[in-house]
Each structure stands twice: as C-alpha cells, then as structure tokens.
Amino acid sequence: MARTLLILKQIFHKFAASSPSDLPILGLVSGFYQKRPITYMPRPGDGSPRAVTLIPGDGIGPLVTNAVEQVMEVMHAPVYFERYEAHGNMNMVPQEVIDSIKKNKVCLKGGLATPVGGGVSSLNVQLRKDLDLFASLVNCVNMPGVLTRHDNVNIVVIRENSEGEYSGLEHEVVPGVVESLKVITKFCSERIASYAFEYAYLNNRKKVTAVHKANIMKLADGLFLESCREVAAKYPEIEYTEIIVDNCCMQLVSKPEQFDVMVTPNLYGNLVANTAAGIAGGTGIMPGGNVGADYAIFEQGASAGNVGNEKLVEEEKANPVALLLSSAMMLRHLQFPKFADRLEKAVKHVISEGKCLTKDLGGSCTTQQVVDSIIKALD
C-alpha cells in the first residue's frame, strides 16, 4: 500500500509539470487526491463483510459500544462483532483478545480504566505496544449545533504512541527517589512525522505543526524536531511550523483556528488532543483511533472522560456520539465509505437539531434516546 501511494505521488508530480495535452491525466490523478476519503492506514480486505473485535471496556464503555451495535444493525453495515472482555483492573490484556485483533486487524473499543498509582499498568498502553499502534489520531472539529467559544476549529492531532514518557521505564534509585525515563528514538520520530505529512498530503491539509519542548529537553525533543524537519523537506507543498508545548496550549485556547495538523511526542499529544477536543465541543463528540502498519483500534478520540463517572453509568446518560463517529472512521478504514457517510450525516443531523442531546451538550437525554434519534435520522 505504501509503495502504491508513493508511485501515485510520483505520477502526480510528474504530470503537474506536463504539457497541456497531458492535462486529462493530471485531472484524473489530482481528482483522486481531492476526493479520496480520509485514510488512516493501509486498508485490509476488498470491501466484503468484515469481522471486527469488540471490547466493551469499563464505565460507560458497554453503553456506548451497545449504541454502535444497534446503529450498525439497523444500517445493515457489512461488519459483525466478535465480543471480548478486557478491563482496566486486569494485570494484562487477555491473549485471546490480542489474537482476535491480530486476526481481524480492526477493533472497536470502549474506554478501559487506568488505575492511578499502584503496580497495575495501563492496558491501553499495552495494547498499543503489543500491536505497534504507533499513531494516535484525533480529529477535533466544530460540529453544527454545539455552542463553543471558537468557530472554524478543525484540528487533527497526530500523536506518537509508542515511546516518550509512556515507555514505562521507572525505578526507585534509593528510597524516596524515583527515575522515570523518557525515550525518544529517531526511528519512531521519523515514522510519526512521515505519517503526519502523508496524512496531510492525502487529505488536502495545508500545514503541519510540530509540538515540542526542545528549548529544555534539547537532546530528546531536539531529535524529534530534527526528524520532523527532515520529513518536512520532502513535502515542500505543505507548510511546516514548530511550537513549544506551553505556548501551544496558550495559542490553542486563544486562537485554535490557526492550527491544522499537529504532530507531537506521546505525552504532549495527550494534553493537546484533550485541550483541542474541549475547545471544539467536548470529548463526548470527538472521534479517534490508534493505528499501526497492520492493525487499528478505533475508540473515543480524547481520553478525558472516556470511562465516565458512576452517575452517568447509573442513569445511562453517556454520550455515544464520539464512539459512533469513531465507528464511521472504522467503516472508511474498511472501505465502506457510503455507510460511513450515512452514519455521520445522521449523527450530525441529531446534534444540529438539538432536540435530543446528552447532559454534556446541554440536554438531558439518555444514551438510548440519542441512539433512537440517530436511528430515526438514518431513514
């Protein structure tokens, strides 16, 4: 797939400098890039019905994954789910879950709780490492009907997923002194930068901004910036900028419309994605996914609140929109763009109409009431 994209890219640039007689071919190739639906990673299969691993997860996870199952069934979407249980209090992800994702190559996941402190590691991080899901992608965009302080927000945050502060290398040097190691490698930095620029190229995005703290972490973040600059030189048609992470946060809350695609190391990306999601309307409506060369897991885009509080679970008032939009991303990944368009159109209609919203969007509806409204809007 990567080789095919490279060949098409070379063809495109070749004909861009061709004579007028070649313009019909140029139009065909450029039209391919202009109309191509958003691409996340190499797509498996040929468009036939696909098995998808389903992990309901913790907290609101079972509520929102059930919402997706209902909508997919009504749509007669060509996917079927293989359900597996995994929970944040487990010591590790069950091997049968890993095997299922490796077999199906695609997973839809509710939130997994991450214990604070103690000796239990994050299963979310374990999944990313075991499956080499090196890129986290969150699309933070204004949705009609959702009141926000800023308009024209359309930010894609692409976060390196496999190293940085999430490397999990911690030890106690002496009692009361702990070292936590941040690991940055050229390989992973180049890989995430290449993903960000190729994403921007294929989706007609104009600018990529690298987020860093190289003024303090001169070697680690310096290596990340060096890698981004090298990749940027291969994409002269895309504007490349850099911003220090603390200034980035200030700029996000004051003038977010200046950002387009943002590429970040691991921890910064988590903070930036959640900040951008809050600015664009809240974590309850932001889709996302974690992707690698072979596998993809689609889930709520911004991590804050993706498990929810107990009251939301008891009252069954969790917002299913984020995971429904993430499942639309999944449908595109599986080469079902018409189903994805239909689902997104129905979700956006319900939100813009404003008659059936959950509490985080200013309403009082239950999860099921929102699902029923979306199903009705599918007709």
GROMACS .gro file of C-alpha atoms in nm:
model
  379
    1MET     CA    1   0.000   0.000   0.000
    2ALA     CA    2   0.278   0.242   0.093
    3ARG     CA    3   0.458   0.164  -0.234
    4THR     CA    4   0.136   0.222  -0.431
    5LEU     CA    5   0.088   0.563  -0.267
    6LEU     CA    6   0.448   0.656  -0.345
    7ILE     CA    7   0.405   0.562  -0.713
    8LEU     CA    8   0.082   0.763  -0.738
    9LYS     CA    9   0.252   1.057  -0.573
   10GLN     CA   10   0.537   1.040  -0.824
   11ILE     CA   11   0.290   1.024  -1.112
   12PHE     CA   12   0.106   1.326  -0.975
   13HIS     CA   13   0.422   1.537  -0.955
   14LYS     CA   14   0.532   1.422  -1.300
   15PHE     CA   15   0.213   1.534  -1.469
   16ALA     CA   16   0.195   1.856  -1.269
   17ALA     CA   17   0.480   1.981  -1.490
   18SER     CA   18   0.348   1.825  -1.812
   19SER     CA   19   0.217   1.980  -2.130
   20PRO     CA   20  -0.149   2.079  -2.181
   21SER     CA   21  -0.211   1.755  -2.372
   22ASP     CA   22  -0.143   1.566  -2.053
   23LEU     CA   23  -0.399   1.763  -1.850
   24PRO     CA   24  -0.678   1.500  -1.869
   25ILE     CA   25  -0.446   1.255  -1.695
   26LEU     CA   26  -0.344   1.525  -1.447
   27GLY     CA   27  -0.710   1.588  -1.373
   28LEU     CA   28  -0.768   1.220  -1.309
   29VAL     CA   29  -0.474   1.191  -1.071
   30SER     CA   30  -0.541   1.520  -0.889
   31GLY     CA   31  -0.908   1.428  -0.864
   32PHE     CA   32  -0.803   1.109  -0.689
   33TYR     CA   33  -0.631   1.312  -0.418
   34GLN     CA   34  -0.902   1.575  -0.391
   35LYS     CA   35  -1.188   1.327  -0.348
   36ARG     CA   36  -1.011   1.048  -0.164
   37PRO     CA   37  -1.185   0.983   0.171
   38ILE     CA   38  -0.976   1.023   0.482
   39THR     CA   39  -0.716   0.747   0.502
   40TYR     CA   40  -0.575   0.627   0.832
   41MET     CA   41  -0.355   0.331   0.741
   42PRO     CA   42  -0.342   0.053   0.477
   43ARG     CA   43  -0.690  -0.086   0.443
   44PRO     CA   44  -0.749  -0.459   0.485
   45GLY     CA   45  -0.973  -0.666   0.263
   46ASP     CA   46  -1.166  -0.593  -0.052
   47GLY     CA   47  -1.488  -0.445   0.083
   48SER     CA   48  -1.652  -0.778   0.175
   49PRO     CA   49  -1.823  -0.815   0.519
   50ARG     CA   50  -1.565  -0.795   0.793
   51ALA     CA   51  -1.523  -0.928   1.144
   52VAL     CA   52  -1.434  -0.660   1.400
   53THR     CA   53  -1.308  -0.729   1.751
   54LEU     CA   54  -1.527  -0.551   2.007
   55ILE     CA   55  -1.406  -0.462   2.357
   56PRO     CA   56  -1.691  -0.300   2.558
   57GLY     CA   57  -1.449  -0.191   2.831
   58ASP     CA   58  -1.525  -0.018   3.161
   59GLY     CA   59  -1.762   0.251   3.288
   60ILE     CA   60  -1.967   0.395   3.002
   61GLY     CA   61  -1.792   0.162   2.755
   62PRO     CA   62  -2.065  -0.105   2.741
   63LEU     CA   63  -2.331   0.168   2.697
   64VAL     CA   64  -2.165   0.337   2.402
   65THR     CA   65  -2.045   0.019   2.231
   66ASN     CA   66  -2.401  -0.114   2.254
   67ALA     CA   67  -2.513   0.207   2.085
   68VAL     CA   68  -2.277   0.135   1.795
   69GLU     CA   69  -2.401  -0.224   1.768
   70GLN     CA   70  -2.762  -0.106   1.745
   71VAL     CA   71  -2.690   0.151   1.476
   72MET     CA   72  -2.476  -0.089   1.271
   73GLU     CA   73  -2.753  -0.347   1.281
   74VAL     CA   74  -3.018  -0.101   1.162
   75MET     CA   75  -2.785   0.022   0.885
   76HIS     CA   76  -2.714  -0.338   0.778
   77ALA     CA   77  -2.348  -0.238   0.780
   78PRO     CA   78  -2.124  -0.516   0.643
   79VAL     CA   79  -1.945  -0.577   0.972
   80TYR     CA   80  -2.001  -0.824   1.252
   81PHE     CA   81  -1.855  -0.800   1.600
   82GLU     CA   82  -1.657  -1.057   1.799
   83ARG     CA   83  -1.701  -0.952   2.162
   84TYR     CA   84  -1.424  -0.995   2.419
   85GLU     CA   85  -1.395  -0.878   2.779
   86ALA     CA   86  -1.099  -0.674   2.897
   87HIS     CA   87  -1.096  -0.443   3.197
   88GLY     CA   88  -0.854  -0.189   3.335
   89ASN     CA   89  -0.802  -0.375   3.663
   90MET     CA   90  -0.654  -0.677   3.484
   91ASN     CA   91  -0.279  -0.732   3.502
   92MET     CA   92  -0.262  -0.773   3.125
   93VAL     CA   93  -0.480  -0.791   2.817
   94PRO     CA   94  -0.606  -1.150   2.772
   95GLN     CA   95  -0.417  -1.328   2.496
   96GLU     CA   96  -0.742  -1.422   2.322
   97VAL     CA   97  -0.815  -1.051   2.277
   98ILE     CA   98  -0.474  -0.989   2.118
   99ASP     CA   99  -0.519  -1.293   1.894
  100SER     CA  100  -0.862  -1.173   1.782
  101ILE     CA  101  -0.733  -0.826   1.690
  102LYS     CA  102  -0.440  -0.976   1.501
  103LYS     CA  103  -0.682  -1.199   1.310
  104ASN     CA  104  -0.940  -0.931   1.232
  105LYS     CA  105  -0.689  -0.642   1.209
  106VAL     CA  106  -0.957  -0.399   1.330
  107CYS     CA  107  -1.102  -0.337   1.676
  108LEU     CA  108  -1.369  -0.109   1.823
  109LYS     CA  109  -1.308  -0.036   2.191
  110GLY     CA  110  -1.482   0.133   2.480
  111GLY     CA  111  -1.270   0.304   2.744
  112LEU     CA  112  -1.050   0.095   2.973
  113ALA     CA  113  -0.998   0.239   3.321
  114THR     CA  114  -0.636   0.314   3.409
  115PRO     CA  115  -0.560   0.278   3.782
  116VAL     CA  116  -0.383   0.578   3.936
  117GLY     CA  117  -0.058   0.472   4.105
  118GLY     CA  118  -0.002   0.119   4.228
  119GLY     CA  119   0.160  -0.158   4.028
  120VAL     CA  120  -0.106  -0.214   3.762
  121SER     CA  121  -0.003  -0.079   3.421
  122SER     CA  122  -0.237   0.071   3.162
  123LEU     CA  123  -0.397  -0.186   2.934
  124ASN     CA  124  -0.447   0.091   2.678
  125VAL     CA  125  -0.071   0.139   2.659
  126GLN     CA  126  -0.015  -0.238   2.650
  127LEU     CA  127  -0.246  -0.276   2.350
  128ARG     CA  128  -0.064  -0.001   2.162
  129LYS     CA  129   0.274  -0.159   2.231
  130ASP     CA  130   0.176  -0.521   2.161
  131LEU     CA  131   0.014  -0.425   1.829
  132ASP     CA  132   0.262  -0.147   1.743
  133LEU     CA  133  -0.017   0.110   1.709
  134PHE     CA  134   0.235   0.389   1.671
  135ALA     CA  135  -0.004   0.671   1.576
  136SER     CA  136  -0.295   0.817   1.769
  137LEU     CA  137  -0.525   1.031   1.557
  138VAL     CA  138  -0.791   1.265   1.696
  139ASN     CA  139  -0.999   1.495   1.477
  140CYS     CA  140  -1.115   1.797   1.681
  141VAL     CA  141  -1.368   1.986   1.471
  142ASN     CA  142  -1.664   2.213   1.543
  143MET     CA  143  -2.000   2.043   1.498
  144PRO     CA  144  -2.307   2.244   1.392
  145GLY     CA  145  -2.544   2.280   1.686
  146VAL     CA  146  -2.274   2.265   1.954
  147LEU     CA  147  -2.201   2.607   2.104
  148THR     CA  148  -1.831   2.677   2.153
  149ARG     CA  149  -1.615   2.981   2.224
  150HIS     CA  150  -1.433   2.942   1.893
  151ASP     CA  151  -1.555   2.876   1.539
  152ASN     CA  152  -1.366   2.727   1.244
  153VAL     CA  153  -1.181   2.475   1.460
  154ASN     CA  154  -1.068   2.178   1.252
  155ILE     CA  155  -0.755   2.029   1.408
  156VAL     CA  156  -0.610   1.684   1.355
  157VAL     CA  157  -0.377   1.582   1.638
  158ILE     CA  158  -0.137   1.303   1.542
  159ARG     CA  159   0.047   1.174   1.846
  160GLU     CA  160   0.340   0.935   1.867
  161ASN     CA  161   0.204   0.641   2.060
  162SER     CA  162   0.486   0.403   2.145
  163GLU     CA  163   0.756   0.580   2.347
  164GLY     CA  164   0.826   0.911   2.522
  165GLU     CA  165   0.704   0.939   2.882
  166TYR     CA  166   0.479   0.636   2.822
  167SER     CA  167   0.773   0.399   2.782
  168GLY     CA  168   0.703   0.267   3.131
  169LEU     CA  169   1.070   0.267   3.236
  170GLU     CA  170   1.060   0.367   3.602
  171HIS     CA  171   1.265   0.259   3.901
  172GLU     CA  172   1.340   0.371   4.252
  173VAL     CA  173   1.706   0.472   4.273
  174VAL     CA  174   1.705   0.496   4.652
  175PRO     CA  175   1.407   0.521   4.889
  176GLY     CA  176   1.223   0.842   4.809
  177VAL     CA  177   1.393   0.897   4.471
  178VAL     CA  178   1.231   0.767   4.151
  179GLU     CA  179   1.359   0.796   3.795
  180SER     CA  180   1.106   0.788   3.511
  181LEU     CA  181   1.275   0.769   3.172
  182LYS     CA  182   1.154   0.947   2.860
  183VAL     CA  183   1.269   0.765   2.549
  184ILE     CA  184   1.279   0.933   2.206
  185THR     CA  185   1.420   0.748   1.904
  186LYS     CA  186   1.490   0.867   1.552
  187PHE     CA  187   1.304   0.569   1.405
  188CYS     CA  188   0.977   0.642   1.588
  189SER     CA  189   1.009   1.017   1.540
  190GLU     CA  190   1.057   0.981   1.164
  191ARG     CA  191   0.774   0.731   1.147
  192ILE     CA  192   0.519   0.957   1.316
  193ALA     CA  193   0.637   1.261   1.118
  194SER     CA  194   0.600   1.068   0.792
  195TYR     CA  195   0.251   0.959   0.895
  196ALA     CA  196   0.151   1.318   0.974
  197PHE     CA  197   0.281   1.462   0.646
  198GLU     CA  198   0.137   1.180   0.437
  199TYR     CA  199  -0.197   1.225   0.613
  200ALA     CA  200  -0.185   1.598   0.537
  201TYR     CA  201  -0.090   1.532   0.174
  202LEU     CA  202  -0.367   1.280   0.111
  203ASN     CA  203  -0.634   1.487   0.283
  204ASN     CA  204  -0.553   1.827   0.131
  205ARG     CA  205  -0.432   1.974   0.460
  206LYS     CA  206  -0.213   2.279   0.423
  207LYS     CA  207   0.002   2.290   0.737
  208VAL     CA  208   0.175   2.058   0.983
  209THR     CA  209   0.287   2.191   1.322
  210ALA     CA  210   0.537   2.003   1.538
  211VAL     CA  211   0.484   2.044   1.914
  212HIS     CA  212   0.795   2.019   2.133
  213LYS     CA  213   0.992   2.134   2.437
  214ALA     CA  214   1.334   2.131   2.272
  215ASN     CA  215   1.434   2.451   2.449
  216ILE     CA  216   1.461   2.243   2.770
  217MET     CA  217   1.491   1.880   2.655
  218LYS     CA  218   1.746   1.963   2.390
  219LEU     CA  219   1.850   1.607   2.308
  220ALA     CA  220   1.518   1.420   2.329
  221ASP     CA  221   1.281   1.676   2.180
  222GLY     CA  222   1.568   1.802   1.968
  223LEU     CA  223   1.583   1.461   1.800
  224PHE     CA  224   1.206   1.470   1.746
  225LEU     CA  225   1.231   1.813   1.579
  226GLU     CA  226   1.527   1.708   1.367
  227SER     CA  227   1.324   1.413   1.236
  228CYS     CA  228   1.022   1.631   1.162
  229ARG     CA  229   1.237   1.879   0.970
  230GLU     CA  230   1.390   1.604   0.757
  231VAL     CA  231   1.049   1.467   0.666
  232ALA     CA  232   0.907   1.816   0.606
  233ALA     CA  233   1.173   1.878   0.341
  234LYS     CA  234   1.014   1.600   0.133
  235TYR     CA  235   0.677   1.781   0.132
  236PRO     CA  236   0.754   2.135   0.011
  237GLU     CA  237   0.388   2.193  -0.078
  238ILE     CA  238   0.289   2.165   0.291
  239GLU     CA  239   0.371   2.449   0.530
  240TYR     CA  240   0.574   2.333   0.829
  241THR     CA  241   0.589   2.516   1.163
  242GLU     CA  242   0.709   2.440   1.515
  243ILE     CA  243   0.573   2.549   1.852
  244ILE     CA  244   0.683   2.499   2.213
  245VAL     CA  245   0.422   2.299   2.402
  246ASP     CA  246   0.340   2.561   2.669
  247ASN     CA  247   0.291   2.831   2.405
  248CYS     CA  248   0.091   2.576   2.207
  249CYS     CA  249  -0.158   2.538   2.491
  250MET     CA  250  -0.198   2.914   2.519
  251GLN     CA  251  -0.244   2.951   2.143
  252LEU     CA  252  -0.497   2.666   2.137
  253VAL     CA  253  -0.730   2.836   2.384
  254SER     CA  254  -0.689   3.182   2.229
  255LYS     CA  255  -0.668   3.119   1.852
  256PRO     CA  256  -0.721   2.749   1.771
  257GLU     CA  257  -0.819   2.814   1.409
  258GLN     CA  258  -0.451   2.874   1.327
  259PHE     CA  259  -0.376   2.501   1.362
  260ASP     CA  260  -0.435   2.233   1.100
  261VAL     CA  261  -0.242   1.907   1.153
  262MET     CA  262  -0.037   1.883   1.472
  263VAL     CA  263   0.229   1.615   1.521
  264THR     CA  264   0.352   1.553   1.875
  265PRO     CA  265   0.552   1.323   2.101
  266ASN     CA  266   0.348   1.099   2.328
  267LEU     CA  267   0.263   1.298   2.641
  268TYR     CA  268   0.223   1.634   2.468
  269GLY     CA  269  -0.019   1.477   2.222
  270ASN     CA  270  -0.240   1.352   2.502
  271LEU     CA  271  -0.260   1.701   2.652
  272VAL     CA  272  -0.302   1.880   2.318
  273ALA     CA  273  -0.572   1.641   2.193
  274ASN     CA  274  -0.781   1.678   2.507
  275THR     CA  275  -0.740   2.056   2.507
  276ALA     CA  276  -0.836   2.081   2.140
  277ALA     CA  277  -1.132   1.849   2.199
  278GLY     CA  278  -1.259   2.068   2.480
  279ILE     CA  279  -1.228   2.377   2.263
  280ALA     CA  280  -1.414   2.215   1.972
  281GLY     CA  281  -1.710   2.099   2.180
  282GLY     CA  282  -1.604   1.835   2.432
  283THR     CA  283  -1.459   1.487   2.447
  284GLY     CA  284  -1.805   1.333   2.404
  285ILE     CA  285  -1.814   1.415   2.033
  286MET     CA  286  -1.451   1.369   1.923
  287PRO     CA  287  -1.368   1.054   1.726
  288GLY     CA  288  -1.028   0.893   1.709
  289GLY     CA  289  -0.821   0.585   1.662
  290ASN     CA  290  -0.486   0.423   1.730
  291VAL     CA  291  -0.330   0.282   1.417
  292GLY     CA  292  -0.024   0.096   1.301
  293ALA     CA  293   0.107  -0.069   0.988
  294ASP     CA  294  -0.110  -0.379   1.035
  295TYR     CA  295  -0.379  -0.312   1.295
  296ALA     CA  296  -0.617  -0.037   1.402
  297ILE     CA  297  -0.823   0.024   1.717
  298PHE     CA  298  -1.099   0.285   1.695
  299GLU     CA  299  -1.226   0.445   2.015
  300GLN     CA  300  -1.331   0.777   2.164
  301GLY     CA  301  -1.074   1.027   2.044
  302ALA     CA  302  -0.989   1.224   2.358
  303SER     CA  303  -0.906   1.021   2.667
  304ALA     CA  304  -1.050   1.255   2.932
  305GLY     CA  305  -1.386   1.116   3.040
  306ASN     CA  306  -1.381   0.815   2.810
  307VAL     CA  307  -1.475   0.591   3.103
  308GLY     CA  308  -1.711   0.839   3.270
  309ASN     CA  309  -1.835   0.871   3.625
  310GLU     CA  310  -2.059   0.626   3.807
  311LYS     CA  311  -2.362   0.855   3.790
  312LEU     CA  312  -2.350   0.857   3.410
  313VAL     CA  313  -2.347   0.478   3.411
  314GLU     CA  314  -2.630   0.450   3.666
  315GLU     CA  315  -2.851   0.699   3.480
  316GLU     CA  316  -2.743   0.559   3.139
  317LYS     CA  317  -2.682   0.910   3.007
  318ALA     CA  318  -2.340   0.866   2.847
  319ASN     CA  319  -2.285   1.043   2.518
  320PRO     CA  320  -2.247   0.782   2.238
  321VAL     CA  321  -2.157   1.034   1.965
  322ALA     CA  322  -1.777   1.010   1.990
  323LEU     CA  323  -1.774   0.632   1.952
  324LEU     CA  324  -2.036   0.643   1.675
  325LEU     CA  325  -1.816   0.885   1.481
  326SER     CA  326  -1.514   0.666   1.555
  327SER     CA  327  -1.707   0.372   1.409
  328ALA     CA  328  -1.763   0.585   1.098
  329MET     CA  329  -1.384   0.622   1.078
  330MET     CA  330  -1.364   0.243   1.110
  331LEU     CA  331  -1.611   0.196   0.824
  332ARG     CA  332  -1.396   0.413   0.598
  333HIS     CA  333  -1.089   0.217   0.701
  334LEU     CA  334  -1.274  -0.099   0.594
  335GLN     CA  335  -1.366   0.052   0.255
  336PHE     CA  336  -1.731   0.121   0.332
  337PRO     CA  337  -1.743   0.499   0.274
  338LYS     CA  338  -2.115   0.514   0.189
  339PHE     CA  339  -2.206   0.357   0.523
  340ALA     CA  340  -1.967   0.597   0.699
  341ASP     CA  341  -2.123   0.898   0.525
  342ARG     CA  342  -2.473   0.782   0.614
  343LEU     CA  343  -2.384   0.736   0.979
  344GLU     CA  344  -2.205   1.072   1.008
  345LYS     CA  345  -2.493   1.252   0.838
  346ALA     CA  346  -2.744   1.105   1.083
  347VAL     CA  347  -2.531   1.190   1.388
  348LYS     CA  348  -2.472   1.548   1.274
  349HIS     CA  349  -2.843   1.593   1.198
  350VAL     CA  350  -2.941   1.492   1.553
  351ILE     CA  351  -2.676   1.719   1.706
  352SER     CA  352  -2.761   2.021   1.489
  353GLU     CA  353  -3.134   1.974   1.552
  354GLY     CA  354  -3.067   1.999   1.926
  355LYS     CA  355  -3.380   1.815   2.038
  356CYS     CA  356  -3.210   1.507   2.182
  357LEU     CA  357  -2.875   1.573   2.349
  358THR     CA  358  -2.695   1.431   2.649
  359LYS     CA  359  -2.606   1.645   2.951
  360ASP     CA  360  -2.255   1.734   2.830
  361LEU     CA  361  -2.412   1.901   2.525
  362GLY     CA  362  -2.677   2.086   2.723
  363GLY     CA  363  -2.958   1.830   2.709
  364SER     CA  364  -3.098   1.567   2.942
  365CYS     CA  365  -3.149   1.263   2.717
  366THR     CA  366  -3.034   0.911   2.790
  367THR     CA  367  -2.791   0.720   2.573
  368GLN     CA  368  -3.075   0.512   2.431
  369GLN     CA  369  -3.283   0.818   2.345
  370VAL     CA  370  -2.991   0.960   2.147
  371VAL     CA  371  -2.944   0.626   1.972
  372ASP     CA  372  -3.314   0.611   1.883
  373SER     CA  373  -3.297   0.962   1.737
  374ILE     CA  374  -2.994   0.874   1.527
  375ILE     CA  375  -3.159   0.555   1.402
  376LYS     CA  376  -3.465   0.757   1.305
  377ALA     CA  377  -3.242   1.007   1.121
  378LEU     CA  378  -3.093   0.721   0.916
  379ASP     CA  379  -3.421   0.680   0.725
   0.00000   0.00000   0.00000
